[in-house]
Coordinates of C-alpha atoms in Angstrom, one line a residue:
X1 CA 28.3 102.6 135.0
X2 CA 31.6 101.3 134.2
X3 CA 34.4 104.0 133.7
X4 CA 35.1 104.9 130.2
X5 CA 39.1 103.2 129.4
X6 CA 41.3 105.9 129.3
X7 CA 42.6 107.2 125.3
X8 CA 46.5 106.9 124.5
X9 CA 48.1 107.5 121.5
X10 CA 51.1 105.3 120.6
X11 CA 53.6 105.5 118.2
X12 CA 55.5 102.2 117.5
X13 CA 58.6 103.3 115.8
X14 CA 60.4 100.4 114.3
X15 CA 61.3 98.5 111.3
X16 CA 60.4 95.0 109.5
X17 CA 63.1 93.8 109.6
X18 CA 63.6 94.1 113.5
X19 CA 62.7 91.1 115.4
X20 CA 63.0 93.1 118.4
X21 CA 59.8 95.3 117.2
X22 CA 57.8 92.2 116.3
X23 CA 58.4 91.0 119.9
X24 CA 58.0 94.4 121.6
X25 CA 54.8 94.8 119.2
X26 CA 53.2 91.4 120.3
X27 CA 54.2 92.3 124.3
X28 CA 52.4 95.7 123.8
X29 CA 49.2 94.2 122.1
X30 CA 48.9 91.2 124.7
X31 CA 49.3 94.6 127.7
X32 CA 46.6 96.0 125.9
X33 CA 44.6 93.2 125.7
X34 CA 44.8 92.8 129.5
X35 CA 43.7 96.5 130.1
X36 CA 41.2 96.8 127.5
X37 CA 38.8 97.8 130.5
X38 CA 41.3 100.5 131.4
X39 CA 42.9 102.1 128.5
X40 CA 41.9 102.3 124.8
X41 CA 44.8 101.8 122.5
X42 CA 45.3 104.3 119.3
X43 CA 48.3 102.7 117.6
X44 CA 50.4 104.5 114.7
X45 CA 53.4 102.8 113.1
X46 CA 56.3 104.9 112.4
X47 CA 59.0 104.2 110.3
X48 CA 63.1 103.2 110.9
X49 CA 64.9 101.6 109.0
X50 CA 68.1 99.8 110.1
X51 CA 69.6 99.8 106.7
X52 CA 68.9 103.0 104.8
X53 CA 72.0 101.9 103.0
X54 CA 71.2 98.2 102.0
X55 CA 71.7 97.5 98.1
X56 CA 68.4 96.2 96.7
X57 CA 70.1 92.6 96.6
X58 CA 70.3 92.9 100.7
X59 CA 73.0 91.1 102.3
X60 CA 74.2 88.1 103.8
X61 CA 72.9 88.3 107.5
X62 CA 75.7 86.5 109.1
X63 CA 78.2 89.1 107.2
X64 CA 76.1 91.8 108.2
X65 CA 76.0 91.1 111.8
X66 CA 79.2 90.7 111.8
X67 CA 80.3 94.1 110.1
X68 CA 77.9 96.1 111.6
X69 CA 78.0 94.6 115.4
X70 CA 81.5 92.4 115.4
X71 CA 79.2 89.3 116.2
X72 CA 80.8 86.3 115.6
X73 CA 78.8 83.3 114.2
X74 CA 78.3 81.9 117.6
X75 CA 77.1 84.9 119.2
X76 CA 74.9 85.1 116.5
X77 CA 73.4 81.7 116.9
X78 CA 73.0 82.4 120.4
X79 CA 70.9 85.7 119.7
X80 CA 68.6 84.0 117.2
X81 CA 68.1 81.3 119.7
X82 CA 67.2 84.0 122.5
X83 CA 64.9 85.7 120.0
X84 CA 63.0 82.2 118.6
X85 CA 62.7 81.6 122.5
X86 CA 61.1 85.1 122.9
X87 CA 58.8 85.0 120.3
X88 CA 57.6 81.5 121.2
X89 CA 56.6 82.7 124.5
X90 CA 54.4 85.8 122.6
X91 CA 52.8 83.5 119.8
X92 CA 55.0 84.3 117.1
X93 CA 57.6 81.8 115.1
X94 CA 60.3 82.6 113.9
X95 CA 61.5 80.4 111.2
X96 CA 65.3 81.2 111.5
X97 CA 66.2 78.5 108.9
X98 CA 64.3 80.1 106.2
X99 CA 65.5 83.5 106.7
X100 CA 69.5 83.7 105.9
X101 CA 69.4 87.9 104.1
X102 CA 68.5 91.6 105.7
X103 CA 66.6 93.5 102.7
X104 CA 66.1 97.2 102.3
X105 CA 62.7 98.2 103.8
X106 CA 61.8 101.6 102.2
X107 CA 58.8 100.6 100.1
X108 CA 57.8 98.3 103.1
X109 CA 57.3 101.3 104.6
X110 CA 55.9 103.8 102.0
X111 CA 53.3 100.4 101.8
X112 CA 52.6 101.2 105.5
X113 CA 51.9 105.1 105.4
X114 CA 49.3 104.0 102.7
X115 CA 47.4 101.3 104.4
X116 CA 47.4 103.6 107.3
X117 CA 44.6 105.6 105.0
X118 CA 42.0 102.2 104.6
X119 CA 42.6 101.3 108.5
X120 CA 45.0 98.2 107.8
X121 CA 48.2 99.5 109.1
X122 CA 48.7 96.8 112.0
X123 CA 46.9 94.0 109.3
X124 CA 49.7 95.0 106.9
X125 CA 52.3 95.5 109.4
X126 CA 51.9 91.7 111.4
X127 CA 51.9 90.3 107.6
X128 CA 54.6 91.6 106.6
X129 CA 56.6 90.9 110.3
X130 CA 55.3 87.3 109.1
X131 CA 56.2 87.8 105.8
X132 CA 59.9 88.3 106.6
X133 CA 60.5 86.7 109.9
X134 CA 58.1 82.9 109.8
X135 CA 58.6 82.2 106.3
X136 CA 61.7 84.1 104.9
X137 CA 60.7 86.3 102.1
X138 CA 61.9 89.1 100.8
X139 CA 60.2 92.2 102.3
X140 CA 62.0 94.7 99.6
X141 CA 60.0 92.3 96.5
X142 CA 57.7 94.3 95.2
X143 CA 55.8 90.9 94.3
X144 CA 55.9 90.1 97.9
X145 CA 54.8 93.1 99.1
X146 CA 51.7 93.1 96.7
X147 CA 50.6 90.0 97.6
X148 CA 50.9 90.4 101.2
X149 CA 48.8 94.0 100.7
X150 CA 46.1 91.4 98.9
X151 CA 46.0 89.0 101.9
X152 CA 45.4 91.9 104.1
X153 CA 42.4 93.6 102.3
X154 CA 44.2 96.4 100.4
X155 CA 43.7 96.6 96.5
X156 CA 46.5 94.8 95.0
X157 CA 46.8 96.6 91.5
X158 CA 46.7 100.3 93.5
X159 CA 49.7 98.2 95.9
X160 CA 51.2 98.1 93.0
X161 CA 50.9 100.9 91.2
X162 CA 52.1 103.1 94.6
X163 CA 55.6 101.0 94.4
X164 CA 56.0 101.2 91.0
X165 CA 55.9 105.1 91.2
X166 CA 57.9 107.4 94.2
X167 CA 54.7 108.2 96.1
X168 CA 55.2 108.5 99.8
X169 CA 58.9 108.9 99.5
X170 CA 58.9 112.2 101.1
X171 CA 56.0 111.4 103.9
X172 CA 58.3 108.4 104.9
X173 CA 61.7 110.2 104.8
X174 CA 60.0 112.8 106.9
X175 CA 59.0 110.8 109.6
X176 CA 62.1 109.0 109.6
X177 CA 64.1 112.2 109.4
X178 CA 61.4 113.3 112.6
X179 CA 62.4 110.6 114.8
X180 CA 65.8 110.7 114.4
X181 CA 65.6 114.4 115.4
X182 CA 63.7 113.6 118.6
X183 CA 67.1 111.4 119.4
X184 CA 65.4 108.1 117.9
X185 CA 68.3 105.3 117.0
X186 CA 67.2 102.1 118.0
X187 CA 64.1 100.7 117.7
X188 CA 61.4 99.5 118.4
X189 CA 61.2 102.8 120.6
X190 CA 57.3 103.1 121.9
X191 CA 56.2 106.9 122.5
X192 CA 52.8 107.0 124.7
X193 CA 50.8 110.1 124.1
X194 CA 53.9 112.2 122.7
X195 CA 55.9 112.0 125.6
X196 CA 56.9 108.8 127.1
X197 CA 59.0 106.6 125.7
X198 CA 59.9 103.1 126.2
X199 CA 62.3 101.5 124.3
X200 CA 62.7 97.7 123.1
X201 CA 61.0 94.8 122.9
X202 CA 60.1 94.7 126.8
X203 CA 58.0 91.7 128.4
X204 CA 54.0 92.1 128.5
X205 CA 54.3 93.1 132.3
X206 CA 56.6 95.8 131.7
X207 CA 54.4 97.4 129.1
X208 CA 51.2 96.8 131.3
X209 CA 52.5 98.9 134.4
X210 CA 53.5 101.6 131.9
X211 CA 50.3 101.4 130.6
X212 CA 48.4 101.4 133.7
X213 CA 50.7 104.2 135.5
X214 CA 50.4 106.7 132.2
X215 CA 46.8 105.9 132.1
X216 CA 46.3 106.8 135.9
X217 CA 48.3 110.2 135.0
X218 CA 45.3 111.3 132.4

């Protein structure tokens, strides 16, 4: 009889509008993939957000990296290159001419805790990684955000009706607030079974031997 894959719980804490998380969340499923004899994946999104702050018009994202990092338009050109390249290798496209504003995320992510409840949490979260990153919307639209909860399955009128009220405020804050406290200020930051962490969006092989050694541990 084959050997029964070995549970781990993972908690992806990271943000949608992070292309480092949607690289580091692509490396971590294709690991996964390659040990799905060996370990059987429970994944749980957590929320960051980058820009608690962000007006709801977002910001300009050249003037933001700049303020925020001191990068100068060519340094940002080269990053954006380094992350389309990174992506490529995973699957994933980033369309970096359609995509020119950083958004506030916080209903993104009250959209999240909810479609954790009807079992499309990583369905919700790729679309909406898509959403932003490939074709350049606006992931704090409430009109974007409904229809991307529609493509995924989730009921768009209740979509609605959750952003248009304050429910999961607190829930989110919470687990932001949680994270933070357990020294959490970059992301994507990847905790395996409560208490390992990697951090960033590492290549496939780097995730796998994690994987494999944690797995081994029991």
């Amino acid at each position: 009889m084959p050997a029964t894959p070995t549970a781990l719980k993972i908690d992806f804490v990271s943000d949608v509008s992070c292309p480092w998380c949607i690289i580091g969340l692509k490396a971590l499923e294709q690991a996964a993939d390659r040990l799905k004899d060996e370990v059987a994946v429970d994944l749980h999104f957590q929320p960051f957000e980058l820009n608690p702050q962000m007006a709801p018009e977002g910001q300009d994202i050249g003037e933001h990296l700049h303020e925020k990092y001191g990068a100068s338009p060519e340094q940002s050109q080269k990053n954006r290159e380094s992350i389309a390249a990174r992506g490529a290798e995973l699957g994933f496209t980033f369309g970096m001419d359609k995509r020119s504003r950083i958004y506030n995320t916080f209903d993104a992510h009250r959209l999240l805790h909810w479609a954790q409840e009807h079992g499309l949490q990583r369905a919700l979260k790729h679309a909406l990684f898509t959403a932003y990153f490939t074709d350049g919307q606006d992931p704090s639209s409430h009109e974007v955000l409904v229809r991307v909860a529609g493509e995924v399955g989730l009921n768009p009128d209740a979509a609605r009706e959750l952003l248009a009220s304050d429910r999961y405020a607190t829930e989110v804050r919470e687990r932001e607030q949680f994270y933070q406290q357990q020294g959490i200020h970059s992301v994507p930051a990847i905790i395996i079974n409560d208490r390992h962490l990697i951090s960033g969006g590492q290549p496939v092989e780097v995730f796998e031997q994690a994987l494999r050694q944690i797995a081994a541990q029991g």
